[in-house]
Tab-separated table of C-alpha atoms in Angstrom:
chain	number	residue	atom	x	y	z
A	26	MET	CA	36.360	-74.452	-18.690
A	27	VAL	CA	33.764	-77.136	-18.062
A	28	ALA	CA	33.844	-80.950	-18.393
A	29	ALA	CA	32.957	-80.691	-22.180
A	30	GLY	CA	35.760	-78.177	-22.890
A	31	LEU	CA	35.975	-74.445	-23.179
A	32	GLU	CA	32.846	-72.429	-22.789
A	33	PRO	CA	32.478	-68.760	-24.136
A	34	VAL	CA	32.023	-65.962	-21.696
A	35	PRO	CA	28.742	-64.384	-22.823
A	36	ASP	CA	29.437	-60.834	-21.522
A	37	PRO	CA	33.220	-60.181	-20.836
A	38	SER	CA	32.671	-56.432	-20.216
A	39	GLY	CA	29.992	-57.055	-17.513
A	40	LEU	CA	32.379	-59.570	-15.948
A	41	PHE	CA	35.007	-56.730	-15.293
A	42	ILE	CA	32.601	-53.988	-14.052
A	43	GLY	CA	30.014	-56.037	-12.166
A	44	ASP	CA	31.428	-55.346	-8.617
A	45	ARG	CA	32.100	-51.600	-9.052
A	46	ARG	CA	31.464	-49.425	-6.027
A	47	PRO	CA	30.175	-45.965	-7.235
A	48	GLY	CA	30.935	-42.802	-5.344
A	49	ILE	CA	34.578	-43.458	-4.682
A	50	PRO	CA	37.071	-40.850	-5.973
A	51	GLY	CA	39.697	-42.140	-8.350
A	52	SER	CA	37.668	-44.633	-10.389
A	53	ILE	CA	36.207	-44.484	-13.933
A	54	VAL	CA	35.393	-47.089	-16.629
A	55	THR	CA	37.040	-47.093	-20.050
A	56	PRO	CA	36.030	-48.912	-23.164
A	57	ALA	CA	39.364	-50.391	-24.065
A	58	LEU	CA	39.956	-52.510	-27.145
A	59	GLU	CA	40.976	-56.193	-26.734
A	60	GLY	CA	41.765	-57.131	-30.360
A	61	HIS	CA	38.853	-55.732	-32.270
A	62	ARG	CA	36.364	-56.088	-29.475
A	63	PRO	CA	35.582	-53.271	-26.923
A	64	LEU	CA	35.978	-54.414	-23.304
A	65	LEU	CA	34.842	-52.174	-20.473
A	66	VAL	CA	37.529	-51.996	-17.744
A	67	GLU	CA	37.505	-50.063	-14.545
A	68	VAL	CA	40.522	-47.975	-13.907
A	69	GLN	CA	41.222	-47.217	-10.183
A	70	THR	CA	43.795	-44.771	-8.870
A	71	LEU	CA	44.801	-43.740	-5.402
A	72	VAL	CA	47.169	-40.885	-4.393
A	73	ALA	CA	48.739	-40.438	-0.876
A	74	SER	CA	51.224	-37.803	0.405
A	75	SER	CA	54.773	-39.163	0.267
A	76	GLN	CA	57.507	-38.975	2.834
A	77	LEU	CA	59.997	-40.230	0.294
A	78	PRO	CA	62.371	-37.928	-1.676
A	79	GLN	CA	61.307	-39.774	-4.841
A	80	PRO	CA	57.444	-40.600	-4.608
A	81	ARG	CA	56.317	-44.069	-5.373
A	82	ARG	CA	54.720	-44.840	-8.711
A	83	SER	CA	52.983	-48.291	-8.843
A	84	CYS	CA	50.681	-49.710	-11.470
A	85	GLN	CA	49.013	-53.042	-12.205
A	86	GLY	CA	47.657	-53.840	-15.659
A	87	LEU	CA	48.683	-50.463	-17.083
A	88	ASP	CA	52.023	-49.462	-18.880
A	89	SER	CA	54.331	-47.820	-16.350
A	90	GLY	CA	56.000	-45.665	-19.021
A	91	ARG	CA	52.669	-44.420	-20.253
A	92	LEU	CA	51.606	-43.624	-16.647
A	93	ALA	CA	54.824	-41.589	-16.178
A	94	LEU	CA	54.030	-39.688	-19.382
A	95	LEU	CA	50.412	-39.063	-18.241
A	96	LEU	CA	51.495	-37.804	-14.778
A	97	ALA	CA	53.872	-35.268	-16.516
A	98	VAL	CA	51.054	-34.056	-18.774
A	99	LEU	CA	48.650	-33.840	-15.726
A	100	GLU	CA	51.191	-31.641	-13.783
A	101	ARG	CA	52.346	-29.384	-16.696
A	102	ARG	CA	49.306	-29.093	-18.941
A	103	ALA	CA	46.412	-29.429	-16.557
A	104	GLY	CA	47.777	-27.953	-13.347
A	105	ILE	CA	47.093	-31.045	-11.115
A	106	ARG	CA	49.815	-31.030	-8.472
A	107	ILE	CA	50.820	-34.625	-8.250
A	108	GLN	CA	54.631	-34.459	-8.206
A	109	GLN	CA	54.987	-34.955	-4.427
A	110	LEU	CA	52.253	-37.670	-4.130
A	111	ASP	CA	52.627	-41.442	-4.162
A	112	VAL	CA	50.586	-42.730	-7.115
A	113	TYR	CA	48.848	-46.138	-7.417
A	114	ALA	CA	46.972	-47.111	-10.554
A	115	ASN	CA	45.199	-50.362	-11.465
A	116	ALA	CA	43.218	-51.883	-14.339
A	117	VAL	CA	40.681	-53.982	-12.304
A	118	GLY	CA	40.318	-57.696	-12.898
A	119	GLY	CA	43.797	-58.592	-13.865
A	120	VAL	CA	43.195	-57.120	-17.391
A	121	LYS	CA	46.244	-55.468	-19.168
A	122	VAL	CA	45.359	-52.288	-20.848
A	123	VAL	CA	48.282	-51.087	-23.008
A	124	GLU	CA	46.467	-49.131	-25.677
A	125	PRO	CA	46.465	-45.246	-25.627
A	126	GLY	CA	42.582	-45.221	-25.736
A	127	ALA	CA	42.606	-45.541	-21.864
A	128	ASP	CA	44.709	-42.322	-21.391
A	129	LEU	CA	41.910	-40.042	-20.716
A	130	ALA	CA	40.246	-42.321	-18.242
A	131	ILE	CA	43.553	-42.811	-16.367
A	132	CYS	CA	44.023	-38.982	-16.231
A	133	LEU	CA	40.413	-38.392	-15.056
A	134	ALA	CA	40.773	-41.063	-12.429
A	135	LEU	CA	43.976	-39.500	-11.107
A	136	ALA	CA	42.424	-35.988	-11.062
A	137	SER	CA	39.475	-37.441	-9.274
A	138	ALA	CA	41.803	-39.088	-6.656
A	139	VAL	CA	43.715	-35.842	-6.130
A	140	ALA	CA	40.527	-33.726	-5.875
A	141	GLY	CA	38.720	-36.231	-3.651
A	142	VAL	CA	35.711	-35.874	-5.899
A	143	PRO	CA	34.064	-38.999	-7.452
A	144	ILE	CA	33.264	-39.294	-11.237
A	145	PRO	CA	29.637	-40.118	-11.917
A	146	ALA	CA	29.158	-43.845	-12.057
A	147	SER	CA	27.210	-43.542	-15.352
A	148	MET	CA	30.184	-42.075	-17.162
A	149	VAL	CA	33.049	-43.644	-19.312
A	150	ALA	CA	35.995	-41.925	-20.899
A	151	CYS	CA	37.994	-42.747	-24.000
A	152	GLY	CA	40.754	-40.976	-25.811
A	153	GLU	CA	44.474	-40.629	-26.196
A	154	VAL	CA	46.280	-37.718	-24.301
A	155	GLY	CA	48.946	-35.970	-26.233
A	156	LEU	CA	52.046	-34.357	-24.644
A	157	GLY	CA	50.372	-30.975	-25.255
A	158	GLY	CA	47.438	-31.949	-23.161
A	159	GLU	CA	45.158	-32.433	-26.289
A	160	ILE	CA	42.708	-35.308	-26.490
A	161	ARG	CA	43.200	-37.305	-29.665
A	162	GLN	CA	40.908	-39.624	-31.528
A	163	VAL	CA	41.284	-43.397	-31.111
A	164	GLY	CA	40.311	-46.282	-33.332
A	165	ARG	CA	36.790	-47.790	-33.266
A	166	ILE	CA	35.342	-45.189	-30.928
A	167	GLU	CA	31.808	-45.761	-32.257
A	168	ARG	CA	31.982	-49.517	-31.236
A	169	ARG	CA	33.533	-48.579	-27.781
A	170	VAL	CA	30.803	-46.015	-27.076
A	171	ALA	CA	28.081	-48.439	-28.233
A	172	GLU	CA	29.330	-51.116	-25.791
A	173	ALA	CA	29.238	-48.639	-22.922
A	174	ALA	CA	25.678	-47.657	-23.793
A	175	ARG	CA	24.717	-51.380	-24.095
A	176	LEU	CA	25.814	-51.834	-20.501
A	177	GLY	CA	23.841	-48.929	-19.210
A	178	PHE	CA	26.375	-46.019	-19.235
A	179	SER	CA	24.723	-42.757	-20.160
A	180	THR	CA	27.648	-40.474	-20.722
A	181	ALA	CA	31.022	-40.746	-22.471
A	182	VAL	CA	33.819	-38.162	-22.393
A	183	VAL	CA	35.507	-38.356	-25.764
A	184	PRO	CA	37.828	-36.369	-28.061
A	185	ARG	CA	36.287	-33.229	-29.721
A	186	SER	CA	36.763	-34.890	-33.091
A	187	ALA	CA	34.825	-38.083	-32.118
A	188	PRO	CA	32.172	-38.953	-34.701
A	189	ASP	CA	28.533	-39.071	-33.918
A	190	THR	CA	27.068	-42.378	-32.864
A	191	ASP	CA	23.590	-43.957	-33.029
A	192	ALA	CA	24.068	-45.377	-29.530
A	193	ASN	CA	21.870	-44.106	-26.801
A	194	ILE	CA	24.643	-42.261	-24.992
A	195	GLU	CA	25.563	-38.500	-24.484
A	196	LEU	CA	28.879	-37.620	-25.878
A	197	LEU	CA	30.843	-34.882	-23.992
A	198	ARG	CA	33.391	-33.839	-26.510
A	199	VAL	CA	36.579	-32.214	-25.104
A	200	PRO	CA	39.564	-30.628	-26.835
A	201	SER	CA	41.995	-30.913	-23.968
A	202	LEU	CA	42.741	-32.645	-20.680
A	203	ALA	CA	42.358	-29.335	-18.780
A	204	ALA	CA	38.877	-28.924	-20.413
A	205	ALA	CA	37.813	-32.345	-19.409
A	206	ILE	CA	39.007	-31.877	-15.751
A	207	GLU	CA	37.190	-28.529	-15.657
A	208	LEU	CA	34.004	-29.987	-17.183
A	209	LEU	CA	33.862	-32.702	-14.408
A	210	GLY	CA	34.764	-30.247	-11.571
A	211	LEU	CA	38.002	-32.068	-10.703
A	212	HIS	CA	40.266	-29.089	-10.408
């Protein structure tokens, strides 16, 4: 807001990913939808060994019930041993991401944090994770991927069924969470 009233933010996606630090395990960008507009949001996760009988689960800007579901899928369908770890997850910048299109990014960030292996900074991920570990299509994926390409991302991990796009970005199509984790060397 300025003296003359409200002023539009010219590039909201750039606002939320501008201060990213590449090379840190547990971090990836996802093209989430805010209404009908794609908004690139960084998802950060951290895991630590727990001394508690019930490990801590904490999230900011993400749905806690969805996080619990994704942790179970990671453990049972992708073989990521996370049950005895404290888990912290955050959507950076105070953004609330409640749509399932961020599932794949959250899971890859968690797998990266557990493995201690960073995800390439030029990569985004988008897709819904089903209870069977399958990666499902999400709405407006072409617009999401185009927004990522516009901001300089070169690779997108997407569901196998994702349509082709005219955007200048490589699509890595994956059928399952386990396949995505293996593809990125996070196991």
